[in-house]
């Protein structure tokens, strides 16, 4: 090729390049999309998707290289051979702009920041829900405290304030924190669990107080006994038997039992009447009758008259008769009025309301204004009249319980010339559980001795302070054989146990032992004090927290053998009252009622 031809060729190539550049410039001006640095452009473009080729191409792989190309990224440049998109991240090495290999236009890339914000939003919603649950449980807990009605308002205010504060903390952490606020959630869950458990025990406490309070009934358990060798096992087996009865004592209950048996066997049973319970038992033993009907509370009396009575008979039928008790103490203001409580210790199976002998007979005169308590114990064998029952004839004090707790209250009220407002019947089994729930009690013994097997536990007692668990406290309270003074000393020992329990009950130990005490008293304690009166008494003590002065006195007497109303024809051991000791007790009761502090009182706080 000659020199002139070569020159013409160069000029032709130069004109083509100028036309190319003019077209590219015109495309940018009329709105044609500018070049995307990730797309190939220009005639003779190379296959590397991250570099644009053409004459004078730049070396930066992320920018278009054609002359006049715009700098805006992610847009394709107009021109000859352009228009296909290649994603540099997806294209394989050395590949051109293959649309099948790249990411489609408009697809969003992953956004870690957005996911984190969404996760925090869910966490915050969960936290707010937990706080809502805590708030609801808090309201239930506060409502339970008001229903219990045992805490003074100053304590209620403090508790409510603390609960609100402990609710605001986790709630604020969920609303303010930009993170997950895990600590706030944990606190909210823990508080909800604690409040649910607390509400349960508060309602349980309220239910227990309601169950043991407001006692207004007594139960007589009537039984049918046959000889232990008799073939009869049920009342139907004895339908043709001759039944021995007596109507001198609680005759209406015997008649009601006969009617119940008639309905049970479907015919009228044959009966033979006797003058006394002892005659009934003798007739059964001699074979004159095959069965006898009597109040189960009399079993102990029969044991006194006939050695081994219980071993020689068996019970084939029982019938319970419930009667109402009058409660004249409903208007007593226990936080300000002086009042007296009869504490009856019994050892029975079945309902606590069942009439039975009372082995422990203590009256507690309480002055809530001066915080003085006078404990008076009376020997179980005290030979006294039972008002409204014995018709002037005397009987053992313990036998009064056979006719109901109201008969025992009337007997002691007449003996000490005072008014007894309330009663509390306590089963021996509850004493063991209550003392254990309190973590044991520290009892001061006037004597050192070893308990006998009759007490239920053989143990050594030292003179002075002893730490007893429940079983030990019960054995100490029962012992009368191995102590000087016998039954009189047993009464003083029982007072010592009660004093120790009062001390423990008004100490912080009551907080840890409350649940165990509630479990033990349910079904084992019965009182005619109303629920409101019990609540007010506890609230008053919590409000002032004052110490109590406790004075113990015991009635004295001398042993004797006499016939008793409940066991006619039998001579039983009794205790003749010492009038000087009775007068001393009367004066002490009067002093407490007048607001005096008794000398030599033991302080409990």
XYZ file of C-alpha atoms in Angstrom:
605
model
C 0.000 0.000 0.000
C 1.329 3.400 -1.026
C 1.777 6.263 1.355
C -1.295 8.086 0.059
C -3.502 5.063 0.575
C -2.335 4.650 4.123
C -3.066 8.331 4.820
C -6.596 7.973 3.413
C -7.190 4.930 5.606
C -6.122 6.789 8.748
C -8.423 9.712 7.945
C -11.327 7.316 7.411
C -10.681 5.662 10.776
C -10.460 9.042 12.465
C -13.857 10.065 11.000
C -15.432 6.837 12.300
C -14.093 7.501 15.774
C -15.470 11.062 15.702
C -18.884 9.811 14.617
C -18.817 7.235 17.384
C -17.992 9.868 19.979
C -20.678 12.213 18.635
C -23.296 9.459 18.910
C -22.216 8.699 22.452
C -22.427 12.347 23.444
C -25.821 12.720 21.776
C -27.156 9.639 23.677
C -26.183 11.130 27.075
C -27.871 14.396 26.224
C -31.232 12.986 25.158
C -31.735 10.791 28.189
C -30.146 7.537 26.989
C -28.833 5.690 30.060
C -25.212 6.399 30.804
C -22.670 3.675 31.048
C -22.691 1.253 33.924
C -19.117 0.568 34.875
C -20.096 -3.043 35.307
C -21.247 -3.424 31.690
C -19.147 -3.944 28.524
C -19.210 -1.070 25.989
C -17.871 -0.141 22.531
C -16.858 -2.013 19.537
C -14.303 -4.666 20.243
C -15.086 -4.720 23.998
C -13.077 -7.225 26.002
C -14.737 -10.054 27.935
C -13.634 -8.866 31.397
C -16.930 -7.577 32.915
C -15.138 -5.252 35.285
C -13.297 -3.274 32.546
C -14.601 -1.307 29.567
C -12.492 -1.574 26.349
C -12.139 0.676 23.378
C -9.554 2.929 22.245
C -7.915 4.797 25.073
C -9.606 2.599 27.766
C -8.725 3.439 31.412
C -7.294 0.844 33.780
C -9.852 1.307 36.572
C -12.131 -1.780 36.322
C -15.066 0.031 37.900
C -15.289 2.919 35.422
C -16.354 3.220 31.747
C -13.424 3.902 29.392
C -14.997 5.209 26.214
C -14.250 8.887 25.565
C -16.832 11.143 27.100
C -18.294 8.334 29.277
C -20.148 9.566 32.360
C -18.944 8.703 35.877
C -22.325 7.648 37.332
C -22.112 3.987 38.437
C -24.544 1.153 37.861
C -25.821 2.597 34.567
C -25.020 1.247 31.076
C -23.421 3.616 28.488
C -25.095 4.025 25.087
C -23.137 3.293 21.962
C -22.372 0.693 19.422
C -22.439 -2.828 20.803
C -23.808 -1.819 24.203
C -26.934 -2.716 26.120
C -26.148 -5.944 28.026
C -25.652 -6.079 31.799
C -23.089 -8.195 33.571
C -22.822 -8.470 37.385
C -19.158 -8.423 38.162
C -19.662 -10.299 41.394
C -21.461 -13.196 39.712
C -19.512 -13.481 36.419
C -16.906 -16.129 36.226
C -13.276 -15.247 35.483
C -12.686 -14.095 31.936
C -16.418 -14.136 31.040
C -18.199 -11.419 29.167
C -21.472 -9.810 30.175
C -23.708 -12.877 30.263
C -27.103 -11.821 31.674
C -27.829 -15.377 32.777
C -24.805 -15.356 35.048
C -25.398 -11.999 36.737
C -27.808 -10.689 39.319
C -31.124 -9.542 37.781
C -31.627 -5.790 37.711
C -33.500 -4.361 40.736
C -32.802 -7.292 43.180
C -31.969 -6.055 46.717
C -28.752 -7.082 48.341
C -28.602 -8.444 52.001
C -29.063 -5.797 54.776
C -27.590 -6.861 58.178
C -28.598 -3.564 59.780
C -32.238 -4.078 58.862
C -32.310 -7.582 60.291
C -30.848 -6.346 63.583
C -33.468 -3.626 63.854
C -36.253 -6.162 63.214
C -34.822 -8.523 65.847
C -34.674 -5.747 68.463
C -38.270 -4.819 67.685
C -39.469 -8.380 68.374
C -37.405 -8.488 71.576
C -38.960 -5.237 72.768
C -42.473 -6.540 72.094
C -41.723 -9.706 74.109
C -40.380 -7.600 76.963
C -43.477 -5.415 77.057
C -45.690 -8.527 77.135
C -43.697 -9.887 80.108
C -44.076 -6.555 81.896
C -47.820 -6.710 81.240
C -47.975 -10.160 82.838
C -45.974 -8.877 85.817
C -48.374 -5.945 86.198
C -51.404 -8.266 86.198
C -49.830 -10.611 88.760
C -48.874 -7.608 90.901
C -52.507 -6.496 90.986
C -53.592 -10.000 92.046
C -50.954 -10.029 94.811
C -52.049 -6.631 96.137
C -55.690 -7.731 96.039
C -54.730 -10.857 98.018
C -53.099 -8.690 100.691
C -56.262 -6.629 101.055
C -58.393 -9.771 101.266
C -56.069 -11.197 103.948
C -56.490 -7.943 105.874
C -53.713 -8.634 108.378
C -51.155 -5.962 107.445
C -51.334 -2.382 108.740
C -51.715 0.315 106.058
C -48.167 1.557 106.567
C -46.814 -1.846 105.573
C -49.237 -2.161 102.676
C -48.082 1.217 101.365
C -44.425 0.189 101.509
C -45.114 -3.128 99.787
C -47.147 -1.502 97.009
C -44.431 1.124 96.468
C -41.719 -1.527 96.177
C -43.816 -3.618 93.768
C -44.503 -0.610 91.530
C -40.784 0.245 91.502
C -39.869 -3.336 90.590
C -42.383 -3.166 87.733
C -41.205 0.199 86.377
C -37.561 -0.943 86.163
C -38.059 -3.758 83.589
C -40.698 -1.750 81.720
C -38.355 1.238 81.328
C -35.546 -1.031 80.164
C -37.755 -2.361 77.354
C -38.945 1.091 76.251
C -35.643 2.970 76.458
C -32.909 0.485 75.652
C -31.962 0.052 71.962
C -30.645 -3.418 72.721
C -32.456 -6.566 73.837
C -32.585 -5.582 77.563
C -32.250 -9.194 78.739
C -31.765 -8.210 82.396
C -35.137 -6.456 82.461
C -36.882 -9.505 81.032
C -35.253 -11.814 83.585
C -36.295 -9.500 86.443
C -39.864 -9.380 85.140
C -40.085 -13.186 84.895
C -38.624 -13.703 88.381
C -40.966 -11.146 89.923
C -43.960 -12.774 88.231
C -43.003 -16.180 89.647
C -42.472 -14.779 93.153
C -45.778 -12.889 93.072
C -47.721 -15.922 91.818
C -46.319 -18.057 94.649
C -46.901 -15.268 97.153
C -50.512 -14.854 96.047
C -51.059 -18.615 96.384
C -49.813 -18.695 99.973
C -51.736 -15.561 100.920
C -54.996 -17.014 99.634
C -54.100 -20.303 101.357
C -53.557 -18.432 104.620
C -56.865 -16.654 104.242
C -58.608 -19.965 103.537
C -57.035 -21.604 106.589
C -58.027 -18.746 108.886
C -61.537 -18.919 107.490
C -61.651 -22.695 108.047
C -60.565 -22.633 111.696
C -62.495 -19.510 112.683
C -66.141 -18.877 113.383
C -66.694 -22.252 115.050
C -70.401 -22.605 115.755
C -71.011 -26.329 116.133
C -70.179 -29.380 118.189
C -70.356 -32.991 117.080
C -71.437 -35.990 119.156
C -70.238 -39.313 117.820
C -72.636 -42.085 118.830
C -71.436 -45.675 118.447
C -72.666 -49.251 118.674
C -70.306 -51.667 120.435
C -70.356 -55.473 120.612
C -67.930 -57.854 122.288
C -64.671 -58.306 120.419
C -65.478 -62.029 119.979
C -68.869 -61.336 118.375
C -69.331 -62.424 114.751
C -71.116 -59.206 113.762
C -69.045 -56.798 111.674
C -71.728 -54.379 110.477
C -74.973 -53.007 111.901
C -76.908 -55.211 109.464
C -75.296 -58.251 111.077
C -76.735 -57.113 114.439
C -80.259 -56.414 113.200
C -81.754 -59.122 115.462
C -79.699 -58.215 118.546
C -80.994 -56.731 121.774
C -79.428 -53.271 122.257
C -78.682 -51.799 125.674
C -79.472 -48.069 125.997
C -79.608 -45.381 128.703
C -81.371 -42.023 128.477
C -80.084 -40.390 131.663
C -77.165 -38.668 129.890
C -77.662 -37.132 126.413
C -80.802 -39.231 126.034
C -82.001 -37.326 122.945
C -78.824 -38.316 121.090
C -79.383 -41.970 121.995
C -82.970 -41.827 120.696
C -81.815 -40.211 117.453
C -79.239 -42.973 117.000
C -81.875 -45.700 117.529
C -84.002 -44.114 114.799
C -81.010 -43.994 112.466
C -80.291 -47.690 113.083
C -83.953 -48.575 112.398
C -83.686 -46.935 108.983
C -80.349 -48.603 108.325
C -81.554 -52.177 108.999
C -85.076 -51.622 107.703
C -86.889 -52.591 110.930
C -87.200 -51.535 114.564
C -84.430 -52.889 116.738
C -85.040 -54.356 120.218
C -83.775 -52.196 123.117
C -83.338 -52.644 126.858
C -83.009 -49.513 129.005
C -80.499 -49.163 131.838
C -80.012 -46.402 134.391
C -76.372 -45.653 133.626
C -73.565 -46.190 131.195
C -71.836 -48.531 133.623
C -74.909 -50.762 133.801
C -74.938 -50.908 130.001
C -71.342 -52.052 129.891
C -71.934 -54.636 132.600
C -74.973 -56.001 130.734
C -72.898 -56.360 127.546
C -70.121 -58.135 129.426
C -72.577 -60.521 131.134
C -74.394 -61.338 127.877
C -77.713 -59.773 128.887
C -77.585 -57.702 125.668
C -75.577 -58.291 122.534
C -74.851 -54.618 121.737
C -74.901 -51.223 123.481
C -75.419 -47.676 122.176
C -73.520 -44.778 123.745
C -71.560 -41.586 123.068
C -68.002 -42.384 122.023
C -66.766 -39.617 124.331
C -67.742 -41.866 127.257
C -65.193 -44.492 126.243
C -62.568 -42.938 128.508
C -65.033 -43.073 131.435
C -65.664 -46.758 130.747
C -61.893 -47.308 130.688
C -61.702 -45.828 134.187
C -64.497 -48.079 135.476
C -63.554 -51.277 133.603
C -59.911 -52.051 133.037
C -59.216 -53.079 129.441
C -62.689 -52.093 128.253
C -61.588 -50.996 124.752
C -59.713 -54.245 124.163
C -62.820 -56.312 124.890
C -65.227 -54.564 122.496
C -65.380 -53.519 118.867
C -67.331 -50.735 117.168
C -69.610 -51.828 114.320
C -71.555 -48.609 113.718
C -71.209 -44.856 114.273
C -73.600 -41.953 113.872
C -72.685 -38.255 114.146
C -75.067 -35.657 115.571
C -74.243 -31.987 114.995
C -75.640 -29.184 117.110
C -75.209 -25.401 117.097
C -73.110 -23.404 119.547
C -74.115 -19.924 120.607
C -71.423 -17.291 120.094
C -71.826 -14.330 122.437
C -68.383 -12.883 121.659
C -69.015 -11.602 118.152
C -68.939 -7.963 119.318
C -65.648 -8.167 121.246
C -63.071 -5.648 119.957
C -59.936 -7.774 120.267
C -57.588 -4.842 119.641
C -58.900 -2.861 122.617
C -61.233 -4.947 124.820
C -59.922 -7.319 127.478
C -61.022 -10.867 126.661
C -60.552 -14.457 127.831
C -59.872 -17.552 125.717
C -60.430 -21.141 126.851
C -57.703 -23.389 125.402
C -58.803 -27.004 125.298
C -56.218 -29.676 124.529
C -57.780 -32.846 123.160
C -56.523 -36.054 121.618
C -59.173 -37.310 119.196
C -59.395 -38.805 115.727
C -61.807 -37.382 113.211
C -63.371 -33.929 113.241
C -61.838 -31.456 115.698
C -65.378 -30.410 116.647
C -66.114 -33.864 118.087
C -66.983 -33.756 121.792
C -64.394 -35.485 123.942
C -62.637 -35.240 127.266
C -60.365 -32.234 127.579
C -56.925 -33.198 128.880
C -55.587 -29.626 128.827
C -57.684 -26.868 130.394
C -56.114 -23.405 130.217
C -57.766 -20.011 130.194
C -55.842 -17.022 128.851
C -56.985 -13.571 129.952
C -55.646 -11.021 127.458
C -55.495 -7.231 127.781
C -54.420 -5.902 124.347
C -54.010 -2.363 125.676
C -51.485 -3.207 128.409
C -50.139 -6.287 126.563
C -50.658 -8.472 129.607
C -51.520 -12.177 129.332
C -52.529 -14.326 132.302
C -52.386 -18.089 131.747
C -54.373 -20.175 134.259
C -54.258 -23.955 134.178
C -56.756 -26.141 135.996
C -56.129 -29.847 136.735
C -58.172 -32.172 134.546
C -59.466 -34.057 137.629
C -60.737 -30.931 139.408
C -63.950 -31.907 141.209
C -66.467 -29.267 140.090
C -70.082 -28.794 139.051
C -70.964 -28.718 135.345
C -73.547 -25.911 135.013
C -76.674 -26.895 133.129
C -75.576 -30.530 132.946
C -74.888 -32.183 136.301
C -77.767 -30.570 138.223
C -75.559 -29.611 141.170
C -73.708 -32.912 141.302
C -69.944 -32.712 140.852
C -67.801 -34.328 138.214
C -64.288 -34.211 136.877
C -63.459 -31.096 134.829
C -62.242 -33.278 131.976
C -65.686 -34.913 131.739
C -67.266 -31.539 130.956
C -65.791 -31.798 127.473
C -68.015 -34.779 126.794
C -71.005 -32.432 126.760
C -69.328 -29.896 124.502
C -66.747 -27.132 124.640
C -69.470 -24.768 125.837
C -69.945 -26.958 128.943
C -66.229 -26.709 129.742
C -66.314 -22.925 129.277
C -69.316 -22.600 131.595
C -67.631 -24.786 134.227
C -64.431 -22.697 134.344
C -66.327 -19.397 134.137
C -68.326 -20.387 137.220
C -65.224 -21.647 139.051
C -63.286 -18.367 138.613
C -66.270 -16.029 138.562
C -65.361 -14.557 135.174
C -66.618 -14.415 131.606
C -64.969 -16.571 128.948
C -65.451 -15.121 125.478
C -63.636 -17.452 123.115
C -62.495 -21.031 122.870
C -59.710 -22.717 120.930
C -59.712 -26.494 120.649
C -56.279 -27.862 119.783
C -55.497 -31.448 118.893
C -52.283 -32.882 120.327
C -51.066 -33.833 116.855
C -51.081 -30.163 115.814
C -48.784 -29.258 118.715
C -46.022 -31.434 117.277
C -46.336 -29.914 113.820
C -46.583 -26.314 115.026
C -43.491 -26.582 117.208
C -41.533 -28.182 114.361
C -42.701 -25.461 111.971
C -41.333 -22.860 114.393
C -37.964 -24.586 114.410
C -38.443 -25.897 117.959
C -39.081 -23.969 121.177
C -36.995 -23.077 124.228
C -38.912 -24.284 127.291
C -37.960 -23.494 130.885
C -38.597 -26.499 133.142
C -38.999 -26.101 136.879
C -37.704 -29.637 137.443
C -35.190 -32.071 136.031
C -36.650 -35.517 135.236
C -36.876 -38.340 132.731
C -40.182 -38.796 130.927
C -41.990 -42.138 131.083
C -43.145 -44.312 128.208
C -46.710 -43.108 128.815
C -45.688 -39.652 127.550
C -44.897 -41.086 124.127
C -41.137 -40.452 124.265
C -38.505 -41.286 126.886
C -36.069 -38.371 127.239
C -34.098 -36.428 129.825
C -35.302 -32.955 130.836
C -32.907 -30.610 132.637
C -33.935 -27.996 135.158
C -33.863 -24.668 133.350
C -33.971 -24.074 129.611
C -34.500 -26.970 127.189
C -34.739 -26.808 123.406
C -37.530 -29.136 122.296
C -38.743 -30.283 118.909
C -42.420 -31.058 118.452
C -42.377 -34.634 119.770
C -40.246 -33.649 122.752
C -42.530 -30.721 123.604
C -45.538 -33.053 123.523
C -43.858 -35.615 125.806
C -42.874 -32.838 128.215
C -46.491 -31.598 128.259
C -47.926 -35.065 128.879
C -45.631 -36.264 131.644
C -47.137 -36.529 135.136
C -45.771 -39.812 136.504
C -42.112 -38.828 136.938
C -42.531 -35.236 138.142
C -43.064 -33.937 141.641
C -46.640 -32.708 141.892
C -48.086 -35.062 139.300
C -50.991 -33.501 137.427
C -50.373 -30.069 138.998
C -46.829 -29.958 137.633
C -48.022 -31.229 134.272
C -50.306 -28.206 134.045
C -47.402 -25.865 134.775
C -45.295 -27.642 132.159
C -48.056 -27.127 129.610
C -48.068 -23.425 130.445
C -44.296 -23.341 129.913
C -44.706 -24.831 126.433
C -47.458 -22.351 125.521
C -45.322 -19.440 126.770
C -42.394 -20.648 124.642
C -44.655 -20.932 121.590
C -45.995 -17.397 122.087
C -42.435 -16.078 122.269
C -41.511 -17.848 119.047
C -44.749 -16.848 117.324
C -44.118 -13.112 117.798
C -40.478 -13.443 116.681
C -39.157 -13.440 113.073
C -39.354 -17.263 113.187
C -43.058 -16.965 112.383
C -42.141 -15.730 108.884
C -40.235 -18.877 107.934
C -42.580 -21.232 109.763
C -45.883 -19.706 108.657
C -46.562 -22.264 105.924
C -45.866 -25.239 108.207
C -48.032 -23.770 110.948
C -50.896 -23.280 108.512
C -50.613 -26.892 107.393
C -50.654 -28.120 110.996
C -53.574 -26.041 112.267
C -55.851 -26.886 109.362
C -58.162 -29.585 110.703
C -56.443 -29.581 114.100
C -57.585 -26.231 115.506
C -61.092 -24.878 115.944
C -62.129 -21.543 117.449
C -65.253 -19.415 117.702
C -63.208 -16.255 117.168
C -64.327 -14.808 113.848
C -62.025 -14.371 110.876
C -62.286 -10.598 111.220
C -61.305 -10.784 114.899
C -58.270 -12.955 114.135
C -57.236 -10.540 111.369
C -57.623 -7.538 113.645
C -55.623 -9.189 116.427
C -52.716 -9.947 114.101
C -52.877 -6.528 112.460
C -52.783 -4.823 115.847
C -49.700 -6.795 116.914
C -47.887 -6.044 113.651
C -48.773 -2.381 113.929
C -47.201 -1.661 117.328
C -44.922 -4.708 117.728
C -44.963 -4.274 121.509
C -43.650 -6.891 123.918
C -46.102 -8.989 125.920
C -46.024 -9.724 129.639
C -46.976 -13.324 130.416
C -47.905 -14.533 133.889
C -48.708 -18.181 134.672
C -50.787 -19.458 137.586
C -52.047 -22.952 138.390
C -55.001 -24.040 140.477
C -54.096 -26.394 143.299
C -55.899 -29.099 145.233
C -55.708 -32.439 147.005
C -56.368 -35.925 145.742
C -59.570 -37.739 146.648
C -61.914 -40.540 145.531
C -65.505 -39.622 144.758
C -68.503 -40.656 142.678
C -68.876 -38.555 139.519
C -71.997 -37.449 137.665
C -70.822 -39.000 134.385
C -70.021 -42.338 136.024
C -72.721 -43.088 138.613
C -72.040 -46.027 140.840
C -68.262 -45.824 140.304
C -65.701 -44.256 142.612
C -63.062 -42.342 140.646
C -59.956 -40.364 141.512
C -60.628 -36.587 141.681
C -58.866 -33.423 142.859
C -60.581 -31.366 145.527
C -60.070 -27.642 144.750
C -57.885 -25.477 146.994
C -59.975 -22.346 147.640
C -56.944 -20.140 148.398
C -55.420 -20.835 144.988
C -58.782 -20.159 143.320
C -59.072 -16.785 145.100
C -55.533 -15.877 144.025
C -56.458 -16.604 140.414
C -59.661 -14.553 140.676
C -57.701 -11.537 141.945
C -55.165 -11.846 139.137
C -57.924 -11.991 136.517
C -59.499 -8.839 137.985
C -56.119 -7.064 137.930
C -55.578 -7.854 134.234
C -59.065 -6.634 133.363
C -58.371 -3.368 135.227
C -55.211 -2.791 133.185
C -52.577 -3.711 135.757
C -49.235 -5.308 134.924
C -48.807 -8.455 137.005
C -45.554 -8.809 138.976
C -43.074 -11.529 137.968
C -44.433 -11.605 134.425
C -42.195 -13.061 131.746
C -41.533 -10.708 128.844
C -42.038 -12.055 125.322
C -40.927 -9.931 122.353
